[in-house]
Amino acid sequence: HRREFLANVSHELRTPLSYMKGYAEGIEEGIIDQKKGMQIIQDESTRLSRLVHDLLDLAQLEGESYPLTMEPIVFAQLIHDVLDQMTFIASQKRISFNRELEEDCIIYGDSDRLEQVVRNLLDNAIHYTPSGKSISIELFVHQQTAELRITDEGSGIPKGDLPHVSERFYRVNKARTRKDGGSGLGLAIVYQIIKKHRGTFVLQSEQGLGTTAIIQLPCADSTEDSPTSPKNKITP
Ligand code: ATP
Ligand code: MG
């Protein structure tokens, strides 16, 4: 596993580096259009720094001692915030969000980390869904558990790949074309963060129909009297 991991890491690091080197040389020799070459170098360096950031993040999350800053969170508000940040990217693909969120659901968690979870899931939903479709985001509570469902109308994930997509570097499209540019770390990060929150993360998918990501997290205990917890009734 370790050897495979290192092979993946070095491949992922080397590819953007060799692109940058190649394009820089091409520009210097005057055989590549300067503007186009510069753009590619910029894109590749953005990709590379994201990759390094994600890798370090994952290594920390997989360690035992990673601290989470736990606080009561109005889950719907956190989801609204991420959706608002991502509306522009979605609109560029003419993808619309349908939200149906139970507004007074309170959970206990690390808000930065949970934002990262919602962002990674939405990022996939947008990325693997054709233009003009919609993504539904639902949040409801049952039996003291908050359940978030993000459903897209995208390509879906083949049955054989489904059990593996949360593994580091696993991608259905192994070709890793420059345009279709993920590194396969997003879901591994989601999985680790949710595990650290004692929640569950499941993907359901039907090839050609779409995918639903389901996150379940325990609701904050209503009897707990935290000064920061909003005056909402969680249980009747
Ligand atoms: P990264 O998130 O690191 O930028 P990535 O999107 O390829 O890269 P993951 O988010 O971990 O990595 O997803 C792993 C793979 O699972 C994807 O490459 C894709 O093949 C598949 N996948 C994930 N979400 C969806 C989805 N909503 N619809 C279709 N396929 C998906
Ligand atoms: Mg992703």
JSON list of N, CA and C in Angstrom, two decimals, residues 67-137:
[
{"chain": "A", "resi": 67, "resn": "PRO", "atom": "N", "xyz": [-6.53, 17.53, 15.76]},
{"chain": "A", "resi": 67, "resn": "PRO", "atom": "CA", "xyz": [-7.56, 18.18, 16.58]},
{"chain": "A", "resi": 67, "resn": "PRO", "atom": "C", "xyz": [-8.69, 18.77, 15.74]},
{"chain": "A", "resi": 68, "resn": "LEU", "atom": "N", "xyz": [-9.91, 18.57, 16.19]},
{"chain": "A", "resi": 68, "resn": "LEU", "atom": "CA", "xyz": [-11.05, 19.24, 15.56]},
{"chain": "A", "resi": 68, "resn": "LEU", "atom": "C", "xyz": [-11.51, 20.31, 16.56]},
{"chain": "A", "resi": 69, "resn": "THR", "atom": "N", "xyz": [-11.92, 21.46, 16.02]},
{"chain": "A", "resi": 69, "resn": "THR", "atom": "CA", "xyz": [-12.46, 22.49, 16.90]},
{"chain": "A", "resi": 69, "resn": "THR", "atom": "C", "xyz": [-13.97, 22.32, 16.91]},
{"chain": "A", "resi": 70, "resn": "MET", "atom": "N", "xyz": [-14.47, 21.66, 17.94]},
{"chain": "A", "resi": 70, "resn": "MET", "atom": "CA", "xyz": [-15.89, 21.33, 17.97]},
{"chain": "A", "resi": 70, "resn": "MET", "atom": "C", "xyz": [-16.73, 22.46, 18.56]},
{"chain": "A", "resi": 71, "resn": "GLU", "atom": "N", "xyz": [-17.84, 22.75, 17.90]},
{"chain": "A", "resi": 71, "resn": "GLU", "atom": "CA", "xyz": [-18.75, 23.78, 18.40]},
{"chain": "A", "resi": 71, "resn": "GLU", "atom": "C", "xyz": [-20.14, 23.46, 17.86]},
{"chain": "A", "resi": 72, "resn": "PRO", "atom": "N", "xyz": [-21.18, 24.01, 18.47]},
{"chain": "A", "resi": 72, "resn": "PRO", "atom": "CA", "xyz": [-22.53, 23.79, 17.94]},
{"chain": "A", "resi": 72, "resn": "PRO", "atom": "C", "xyz": [-22.67, 24.54, 16.61]},
{"chain": "A", "resi": 73, "resn": "ILE", "atom": "N", "xyz": [-23.26, 23.90, 15.64]},
{"chain": "A", "resi": 73, "resn": "ILE", "atom": "CA", "xyz": [-23.37, 24.50, 14.30]},
{"chain": "A", "resi": 73, "resn": "ILE", "atom": "C", "xyz": [-24.81, 24.38, 13.81]},
{"chain": "A", "resi": 74, "resn": "VAL", "atom": "N", "xyz": [-25.34, 25.48, 13.29]},
{"chain": "A", "resi": 74, "resn": "VAL", "atom": "CA", "xyz": [-26.63, 25.40, 12.60]},
{"chain": "A", "resi": 74, "resn": "VAL", "atom": "C", "xyz": [-26.30, 24.86, 11.21]},
{"chain": "A", "resi": 75, "resn": "PHE", "atom": "N", "xyz": [-26.56, 23.58, 11.02]},
{"chain": "A", "resi": 75, "resn": "PHE", "atom": "CA", "xyz": [-26.05, 22.89, 9.84]},
{"chain": "A", "resi": 75, "resn": "PHE", "atom": "C", "xyz": [-26.55, 23.53, 8.54]},
{"chain": "A", "resi": 76, "resn": "ALA", "atom": "N", "xyz": [-27.85, 23.90, 8.53]},
{"chain": "A", "resi": 76, "resn": "ALA", "atom": "CA", "xyz": [-28.43, 24.47, 7.31]},
{"chain": "A", "resi": 76, "resn": "ALA", "atom": "C", "xyz": [-27.68, 25.75, 6.92]},
{"chain": "A", "resi": 77, "resn": "GLN", "atom": "N", "xyz": [-27.31, 26.56, 7.92]},
{"chain": "A", "resi": 77, "resn": "GLN", "atom": "CA", "xyz": [-26.63, 27.82, 7.62]},
{"chain": "A", "resi": 77, "resn": "GLN", "atom": "C", "xyz": [-25.28, 27.55, 6.96]},
{"chain": "A", "resi": 78, "resn": "LEU", "atom": "N", "xyz": [-24.57, 26.57, 7.50]},
{"chain": "A", "resi": 78, "resn": "LEU", "atom": "CA", "xyz": [-23.27, 26.20, 6.93]},
{"chain": "A", "resi": 78, "resn": "LEU", "atom": "C", "xyz": [-23.43, 25.75, 5.47]},
{"chain": "A", "resi": 79, "resn": "ILE", "atom": "N", "xyz": [-24.48, 24.96, 5.22]},
{"chain": "A", "resi": 79, "resn": "ILE", "atom": "CA", "xyz": [-24.71, 24.48, 3.85]},
{"chain": "A", "resi": 79, "resn": "ILE", "atom": "C", "xyz": [-25.10, 25.64, 2.93]},
{"chain": "A", "resi": 80, "resn": "HIS", "atom": "N", "xyz": [-25.97, 26.54, 3.41]},
{"chain": "A", "resi": 80, "resn": "HIS", "atom": "CA", "xyz": [-26.33, 27.72, 2.61]},
{"chain": "A", "resi": 80, "resn": "HIS", "atom": "C", "xyz": [-25.08, 28.51, 2.23]},
{"chain": "A", "resi": 81, "resn": "ASP", "atom": "N", "xyz": [-24.18, 28.69, 3.20]},
{"chain": "A", "resi": 81, "resn": "ASP", "atom": "CA", "xyz": [-22.96, 29.48, 2.95]},
{"chain": "A", "resi": 81, "resn": "ASP", "atom": "C", "xyz": [-22.13, 28.85, 1.82]},
{"chain": "A", "resi": 82, "resn": "VAL", "atom": "N", "xyz": [-21.95, 27.53, 1.90]},
{"chain": "A", "resi": 82, "resn": "VAL", "atom": "CA", "xyz": [-21.14, 26.86, 0.86]},
{"chain": "A", "resi": 82, "resn": "VAL", "atom": "C", "xyz": [-21.86, 26.95, -0.49]},
{"chain": "A", "resi": 83, "resn": "LEU", "atom": "N", "xyz": [-23.17, 26.74, -0.47]},
{"chain": "A", "resi": 83, "resn": "LEU", "atom": "CA", "xyz": [-23.94, 26.81, -1.73]},
{"chain": "A", "resi": 83, "resn": "LEU", "atom": "C", "xyz": [-23.80, 28.20, -2.36]},
{"chain": "A", "resi": 84, "resn": "ASP", "atom": "N", "xyz": [-23.86, 29.24, -1.51]},
{"chain": "A", "resi": 84, "resn": "ASP", "atom": "CA", "xyz": [-23.74, 30.60, -2.04]},
{"chain": "A", "resi": 84, "resn": "ASP", "atom": "C", "xyz": [-22.36, 30.82, -2.67]},
{"chain": "A", "resi": 85, "resn": "GLN", "atom": "N", "xyz": [-21.33, 30.26, -2.01]},
{"chain": "A", "resi": 85, "resn": "GLN", "atom": "CA", "xyz": [-19.98, 30.39, -2.58]},
{"chain": "A", "resi": 85, "resn": "GLN", "atom": "C", "xyz": [-19.86, 29.69, -3.92]},
{"chain": "A", "resi": 86, "resn": "MET", "atom": "N", "xyz": [-20.64, 28.62, -4.11]},
{"chain": "A", "resi": 86, "resn": "MET", "atom": "CA", "xyz": [-20.45, 27.80, -5.31]},
{"chain": "A", "resi": 86, "resn": "MET", "atom": "C", "xyz": [-21.47, 28.08, -6.42]},
{"chain": "A", "resi": 87, "resn": "THR", "atom": "N", "xyz": [-22.41, 28.96, -6.16]},
{"chain": "A", "resi": 87, "resn": "THR", "atom": "CA", "xyz": [-23.44, 29.24, -7.14]},
{"chain": "A", "resi": 87, "resn": "THR", "atom": "C", "xyz": [-22.85, 29.73, -8.46]},
{"chain": "A", "resi": 88, "resn": "PHE", "atom": "N", "xyz": [-21.80, 30.56, -8.35]},
{"chain": "A", "resi": 88, "resn": "PHE", "atom": "CA", "xyz": [-21.21, 31.11, -9.56]},
{"chain": "A", "resi": 88, "resn": "PHE", "atom": "C", "xyz": [-20.60, 30.01, -10.46]},
{"chain": "A", "resi": 89, "resn": "ILE", "atom": "N", "xyz": [-19.83, 29.13, -9.83]},
{"chain": "A", "resi": 89, "resn": "ILE", "atom": "CA", "xyz": [-19.19, 28.04, -10.60]},
{"chain": "A", "resi": 89, "resn": "ILE", "atom": "C", "xyz": [-20.27, 27.17, -11.25]},
{"chain": "A", "resi": 90, "resn": "ALA", "atom": "N", "xyz": [-21.34, 26.90, -10.47]},
{"chain": "A", "resi": 90, "resn": "ALA", "atom": "CA", "xyz": [-22.42, 26.07, -11.00]},
{"chain": "A", "resi": 90, "resn": "ALA", "atom": "C", "xyz": [-23.11, 26.78, -12.17]},
{"chain": "A", "resi": 91, "resn": "SER", "atom": "N", "xyz": [-23.30, 28.10, -12.03]},
{"chain": "A", "resi": 91, "resn": "SER", "atom": "CA", "xyz": [-24.02, 28.83, -13.07]},
{"chain": "A", "resi": 91, "resn": "SER", "atom": "C", "xyz": [-23.23, 28.86, -14.38]},
{"chain": "A", "resi": 92, "resn": "GLN", "atom": "N", "xyz": [-21.91, 28.78, -14.26]},
{"chain": "A", "resi": 92, "resn": "GLN", "atom": "CA", "xyz": [-21.10, 28.72, -15.49]},
{"chain": "A", "resi": 92, "resn": "GLN", "atom": "C", "xyz": [-21.40, 27.46, -16.31]},
{"chain": "A", "resi": 93, "resn": "LYS", "atom": "N", "xyz": [-21.89, 26.42, -15.61]},
{"chain": "A", "resi": 93, "resn": "LYS", "atom": "CA", "xyz": [-22.30, 25.19, -16.32]},
{"chain": "A", "resi": 93, "resn": "LYS", "atom": "C", "xyz": [-23.82, 25.14, -16.45]},
{"chain": "A", "resi": 94, "resn": "ARG", "atom": "N", "xyz": [-24.49, 26.25, -16.14]},
{"chain": "A", "resi": 94, "resn": "ARG", "atom": "CA", "xyz": [-25.95, 26.33, -16.13]},
{"chain": "A", "resi": 94, "resn": "ARG", "atom": "C", "xyz": [-26.56, 25.23, -15.26]},
{"chain": "A", "resi": 95, "resn": "ILE", "atom": "N", "xyz": [-25.90, 24.96, -14.15]},
{"chain": "A", "resi": 95, "resn": "ILE", "atom": "CA", "xyz": [-26.43, 23.98, -13.20]},
{"chain": "A", "resi": 95, "resn": "ILE", "atom": "C", "xyz": [-27.11, 24.73, -12.07]},
{"chain": "A", "resi": 96, "resn": "SER", "atom": "N", "xyz": [-28.33, 24.29, -11.72]},
{"chain": "A", "resi": 96, "resn": "SER", "atom": "CA", "xyz": [-29.03, 25.00, -10.64]},
{"chain": "A", "resi": 96, "resn": "SER", "atom": "C", "xyz": [-29.10, 24.12, -9.39]},
{"chain": "A", "resi": 97, "resn": "PHE", "atom": "N", "xyz": [-29.18, 24.79, -8.24]},
{"chain": "A", "resi": 97, "resn": "PHE", "atom": "CA", "xyz": [-29.29, 24.09, -6.96]},
{"chain": "A", "resi": 97, "resn": "PHE", "atom": "C", "xyz": [-30.75, 24.12, -6.49]},
{"chain": "A", "resi": 98, "resn": "ASN", "atom": "N", "xyz": [-31.27, 22.98, -6.09]},
{"chain": "A", "resi": 98, "resn": "ASN", "atom": "CA", "xyz": [-32.58, 22.95, -5.43]},
{"chain": "A", "resi": 98, "resn": "ASN", "atom": "C", "xyz": [-32.36, 22.61, -3.97]},
{"chain": "A", "resi": 99, "resn": "ARG", "atom": "N", "xyz": [-32.58, 23.57, -3.10]},
{"chain": "A", "resi": 99, "resn": "ARG", "atom": "CA", "xyz": [-32.31, 23.30, -1.69]},
{"chain": "A", "resi": 99, "resn": "ARG", "atom": "C", "xyz": [-33.60, 23.09, -0.89]},
{"chain": "A", "resi": 100, "resn": "GLU", "atom": "N", "xyz": [-33.54, 22.12, -0.02]},
{"chain": "A", "resi": 100, "resn": "GLU", "atom": "CA", "xyz": [-34.65, 21.87, 0.90]},
{"chain": "A", "resi": 100, "resn": "GLU", "atom": "C", "xyz": [-34.01, 21.51, 2.24]},
{"chain": "A", "resi": 101, "resn": "LEU", "atom": "N", "xyz": [-33.81, 22.54, 3.07]},
{"chain": "A", "resi": 101, "resn": "LEU", "atom": "CA", "xyz": [-33.02, 22.32, 4.28]},
{"chain": "A", "resi": 101, "resn": "LEU", "atom": "C", "xyz": [-33.84, 22.58, 5.54]},
{"chain": "A", "resi": 102, "resn": "GLU", "atom": "N", "xyz": [-33.80, 21.65, 6.44]},
{"chain": "A", "resi": 102, "resn": "GLU", "atom": "CA", "xyz": [-34.43, 21.85, 7.75]},
{"chain": "A", "resi": 102, "resn": "GLU", "atom": "C", "xyz": [-33.58, 22.84, 8.52]},
{"chain": "A", "resi": 103, "resn": "GLU", "atom": "N", "xyz": [-34.16, 24.03, 8.74]},
{"chain": "A", "resi": 103, "resn": "GLU", "atom": "CA", "xyz": [-33.32, 25.15, 9.18]},
{"chain": "A", "resi": 103, "resn": "GLU", "atom": "C", "xyz": [-32.85, 25.06, 10.62]},
{"chain": "A", "resi": 104, "resn": "ASP", "atom": "N", "xyz": [-33.60, 24.36, 11.48]},
{"chain": "A", "resi": 104, "resn": "ASP", "atom": "CA", "xyz": [-33.21, 24.41, 12.90]},
{"chain": "A", "resi": 104, "resn": "ASP", "atom": "C", "xyz": [-32.51, 23.15, 13.39]},
{"chain": "A", "resi": 105, "resn": "CYS", "atom": "N", "xyz": [-31.77, 22.54, 12.50]},
{"chain": "A", "resi": 105, "resn": "CYS", "atom": "CA", "xyz": [-31.03, 21.34, 12.87]},
{"chain": "A", "resi": 105, "resn": "CYS", "atom": "C", "xyz": [-29.63, 21.74, 13.37]},
{"chain": "A", "resi": 106, "resn": "ILE", "atom": "N", "xyz": [-29.33, 21.36, 14.59]},
{"chain": "A", "resi": 106, "resn": "ILE", "atom": "CA", "xyz": [-28.03, 21.73, 15.16]},
{"chain": "A", "resi": 106, "resn": "ILE", "atom": "C", "xyz": [-27.16, 20.50, 15.38]},
{"chain": "A", "resi": 107, "resn": "ILE", "atom": "N", "xyz": [-25.95, 20.59, 14.88]},
{"chain": "A", "resi": 107, "resn": "ILE", "atom": "CA", "xyz": [-25.01, 19.49, 15.10]},
{"chain": "A", "resi": 107, "resn": "ILE", "atom": "C", "xyz": [-23.79, 20.05, 15.84]},
{"chain": "A", "resi": 108, "resn": "TYR", "atom": "N", "xyz": [-22.93, 19.15, 16.22]},
{"chain": "A", "resi": 108, "resn": "TYR", "atom": "CA", "xyz": [-21.74, 19.53, 16.94]},
{"chain": "A", "resi": 108, "resn": "TYR", "atom": "C", "xyz": [-20.56, 19.14, 16.07]},
{"chain": "A", "resi": 109, "resn": "GLY", "atom": "N", "xyz": [-19.76, 20.12, 15.66]},
{"chain": "A", "resi": 109, "resn": "GLY", "atom": "CA", "xyz": [-18.66, 19.74, 14.77]},
{"chain": "A", "resi": 109, "resn": "GLY", "atom": "C", "xyz": [-17.68, 20.87, 14.54]},
{"chain": "A", "resi": 110, "resn": "ASP", "atom": "N", "xyz": [-16.74, 20.60, 13.64]},
{"chain": "A", "resi": 110, "resn": "ASP", "atom": "CA", "xyz": [-15.72, 21.58, 13.26]},
{"chain": "A", "resi": 110, "resn": "ASP", "atom": "C", "xyz": [-16.21, 22.26, 11.97]},
{"chain": "A", "resi": 111, "resn": "SER", "atom": "N", "xyz": [-16.58, 23.53, 12.06]},
{"chain": "A", "resi": 111, "resn": "SER", "atom": "CA", "xyz": [-17.27, 24.15, 10.93]},
{"chain": "A", "resi": 111, "resn": "SER", "atom": "C", "xyz": [-16.39, 24.24, 9.67]},
{"chain": "A", "resi": 112, "resn": "ASP", "atom": "N", "xyz": [-15.09, 24.53, 9.84]},
{"chain": "A", "resi": 112, "resn": "ASP", "atom": "CA", "xyz": [-14.22, 24.60, 8.65]},
{"chain": "A", "resi": 112, "resn": "ASP", "atom": "C", "xyz": [-14.17, 23.25, 7.95]},
{"chain": "A", "resi": 113, "resn": "ARG", "atom": "N", "xyz": [-14.05, 22.20, 8.76]},
{"chain": "A", "resi": 113, "resn": "ARG", "atom": "CA", "xyz": [-13.95, 20.85, 8.20]},
{"chain": "A", "resi": 113, "resn": "ARG", "atom": "C", "xyz": [-15.26, 20.42, 7.54]},
{"chain": "A", "resi": 114, "resn": "LEU", "atom": "N", "xyz": [-16.39, 20.77, 8.16]},
{"chain": "A", "resi": 114, "resn": "LEU", "atom": "CA", "xyz": [-17.67, 20.36, 7.57]},
{"chain": "A", "resi": 114, "resn": "LEU", "atom": "C", "xyz": [-17.96, 21.17, 6.30]},
{"chain": "A", "resi": 115, "resn": "GLU", "atom": "N", "xyz": [-17.49, 22.42, 6.27]},
{"chain": "A", "resi": 115, "resn": "GLU", "atom": "CA", "xyz": [-17.62, 23.19, 5.02]},
{"chain": "A", "resi": 115, "resn": "GLU", "atom": "C", "xyz": [-16.83, 22.50, 3.91]},
{"chain": "A", "resi": 116, "resn": "GLN", "atom": "N", "xyz": [-15.66, 22.01, 4.28]},
{"chain": "A", "resi": 116, "resn": "GLN", "atom": "CA", "xyz": [-14.81, 21.32, 3.31]},
{"chain": "A", "resi": 116, "resn": "GLN", "atom": "C", "xyz": [-15.52, 20.07, 2.76]},
{"chain": "A", "resi": 117, "resn": "VAL", "atom": "N", "xyz": [-16.23, 19.36, 3.64]},
{"chain": "A", "resi": 117, "resn": "VAL", "atom": "CA", "xyz": [-16.98, 18.17, 3.22]},
{"chain": "A", "resi": 117, "resn": "VAL", "atom": "C", "xyz": [-18.04, 18.56, 2.18]},
{"chain": "A", "resi": 118, "resn": "VAL", "atom": "N", "xyz": [-18.84, 19.58, 2.53]},
{"chain": "A", "resi": 118, "resn": "VAL", "atom": "CA", "xyz": [-19.93, 19.98, 1.63]},
{"chain": "A", "resi": 118, "resn": "VAL", "atom": "C", "xyz": [-19.34, 20.49, 0.31]},
{"chain": "A", "resi": 119, "resn": "ARG", "atom": "N", "xyz": [-18.25, 21.23, 0.40]},
{"chain": "A", "resi": 119, "resn": "ARG", "atom": "CA", "xyz": [-17.62, 21.77, -0.81]},
{"chain": "A", "resi": 119, "resn": "ARG", "atom": "C", "xyz": [-17.11, 20.65, -1.71]},
{"chain": "A", "resi": 120, "resn": "ASN", "atom": "N", "xyz": [-16.42, 19.66, -1.13]},
{"chain": "A", "resi": 120, "resn": "ASN", "atom": "CA", "xyz": [-15.90, 18.55, -1.95]},
{"chain": "A", "resi": 120, "resn": "ASN", "atom": "C", "xyz": [-17.03, 17.77, -2.61]},
{"chain": "A", "resi": 121, "resn": "LEU", "atom": "N", "xyz": [-18.13, 17.56, -1.88]},
{"chain": "A", "resi": 121, "resn": "LEU", "atom": "CA", "xyz": [-19.24, 16.80, -2.46]},
{"chain": "A", "resi": 121, "resn": "LEU", "atom": "C", "xyz": [-19.92, 17.59, -3.58]},
{"chain": "A", "resi": 122, "resn": "LEU", "atom": "N", "xyz": [-20.11, 18.89, -3.34]},
{"chain": "A", "resi": 122, "resn": "LEU", "atom": "CA", "xyz": [-20.74, 19.72, -4.38]},
{"chain": "A", "resi": 122, "resn": "LEU", "atom": "C", "xyz": [-19.83, 19.86, -5.59]},
{"chain": "A", "resi": 123, "resn": "ASP", "atom": "N", "xyz": [-18.53, 19.95, -5.31]},
{"chain": "A", "resi": 123, "resn": "ASP", "atom": "CA", "xyz": [-17.56, 20.05, -6.38]},
{"chain": "A", "resi": 123, "resn": "ASP", "atom": "C", "xyz": [-17.68, 18.85, -7.33]},
{"chain": "A", "resi": 124, "resn": "ASN", "atom": "N", "xyz": [-17.81, 17.66, -6.74]},
{"chain": "A", "resi": 124, "resn": "ASN", "atom": "CA", "xyz": [-18.00, 16.46, -7.56]},
{"chain": "A", "resi": 124, "resn": "ASN", "atom": "C", "xyz": [-19.33, 16.50, -8.30]},
{"chain": "A", "resi": 125, "resn": "ALA", "atom": "N", "xyz": [-20.39, 16.87, -7.57]},
{"chain": "A", "resi": 125, "resn": "ALA", "atom": "CA", "xyz": [-21.72, 16.90, -8.19]},
{"chain": "A", "resi": 125, "resn": "ALA", "atom": "C", "xyz": [-21.70, 17.82, -9.41]},
{"chain": "A", "resi": 126, "resn": "ILE", "atom": "N", "xyz": [-21.04, 18.97, -9.28]},
{"chain": "A", "resi": 126, "resn": "ILE", "atom": "CA", "xyz": [-20.99, 19.92, -10.40]},
{"chain": "A", "resi": 126, "resn": "ILE", "atom": "C", "xyz": [-20.10, 19.37, -11.52]},
{"chain": "A", "resi": 127, "resn": "HIS", "atom": "N", "xyz": [-18.93, 18.87, -11.10]},
{"chain": "A", "resi": 127, "resn": "HIS", "atom": "CA", "xyz": [-17.93, 18.41, -12.07]},
{"chain": "A", "resi": 127, "resn": "HIS", "atom": "C", "xyz": [-18.41, 17.24, -12.93]},
{"chain": "A", "resi": 128, "resn": "TYR", "atom": "N", "xyz": [-19.13, 16.30, -12.30]},
{"chain": "A", "resi": 128, "resn": "TYR", "atom": "CA", "xyz": [-19.51, 15.08, -13.03]},
{"chain": "A", "resi": 128, "resn": "TYR", "atom": "C", "xyz": [-20.95, 15.12, -13.52]},
{"chain": "A", "resi": 129, "resn": "THR", "atom": "N", "xyz": [-21.50, 16.34, -13.63]},
{"chain": "A", "resi": 129, "resn": "THR", "atom": "CA", "xyz": [-22.87, 16.51, -14.12]},
{"chain": "A", "resi": 129, "resn": "THR", "atom": "C", "xyz": [-22.84, 17.36, -15.38]},
{"chain": "A", "resi": 130, "resn": "PRO", "atom": "N", "xyz": [-23.55, 16.97, -16.42]},
{"chain": "A", "resi": 130, "resn": "PRO", "atom": "CA", "xyz": [-23.55, 17.77, -17.66]},
{"chain": "A", "resi": 130, "resn": "PRO", "atom": "C", "xyz": [-24.24, 19.12, -17.46]},
{"chain": "A", "resi": 131, "resn": "SER", "atom": "N", "xyz": [-23.93, 20.08, -18.34]},
{"chain": "A", "resi": 131, "resn": "SER", "atom": "CA", "xyz": [-24.54, 21.40, -18.25]},
{"chain": "A", "resi": 131, "resn": "SER", "atom": "C", "xyz": [-26.05, 21.31, -18.31]},
{"chain": "A", "resi": 132, "resn": "GLY", "atom": "N", "xyz": [-26.69, 22.27, -17.66]},
{"chain": "A", "resi": 132, "resn": "GLY", "atom": "CA", "xyz": [-28.13, 22.40, -17.77]},
{"chain": "A", "resi": 132, "resn": "GLY", "atom": "C", "xyz": [-28.92, 21.55, -16.79]},
{"chain": "A", "resi": 133, "resn": "LYS", "atom": "N", "xyz": [-28.25, 20.68, -16.05]},
{"chain": "A", "resi": 133, "resn": "LYS", "atom": "CA", "xyz": [-28.96, 19.80, -15.10]},
{"chain": "A", "resi": 133, "resn": "LYS", "atom": "C", "xyz": [-29.06, 20.50, -13.75]},
{"chain": "A", "resi": 134, "resn": "SER", "atom": "N", "xyz": [-29.70, 19.81, -12.79]},
{"chain": "A", "resi": 134, "resn": "SER", "atom": "CA", "xyz": [-29.78, 20.42, -11.46]},
{"chain": "A", "resi": 134, "resn": "SER", "atom": "C", "xyz": [-29.27, 19.46, -10.39]},
{"chain": "A", "resi": 135, "resn": "ILE", "atom": "N", "xyz": [-28.94, 20.06, -9.26]},
{"chain": "A", "resi": 135, "resn": "ILE", "atom": "CA", "xyz": [-28.42, 19.29, -8.12]},
{"chain": "A", "resi": 135, "resn": "ILE", "atom": "C", "xyz": [-29.35, 19.57, -6.95]},
{"chain": "A", "resi": 136, "resn": "SER", "atom": "N", "xyz": [-29.79, 18.52, -6.27]},
{"chain": "A", "resi": 136, "resn": "SER", "atom": "CA", "xyz": [-30.66, 18.79, -5.13]},
{"chain": "A", "resi": 136, "resn": "SER", "atom": "C", "xyz": [-29.91, 18.56, -3.82]},
{"chain": "A", "resi": 137, "resn": "ILE", "atom": "N", "xyz": [-30.16, 19.47, -2.88]},
{"chain": "A", "resi": 137, "resn": "ILE", "atom": "CA", "xyz": [-29.47, 19.42, -1.59]},
{"chain": "A", "resi": 137, "resn": "ILE", "atom": "C", "xyz": [-30.56, 19.39, -0.53]}
]
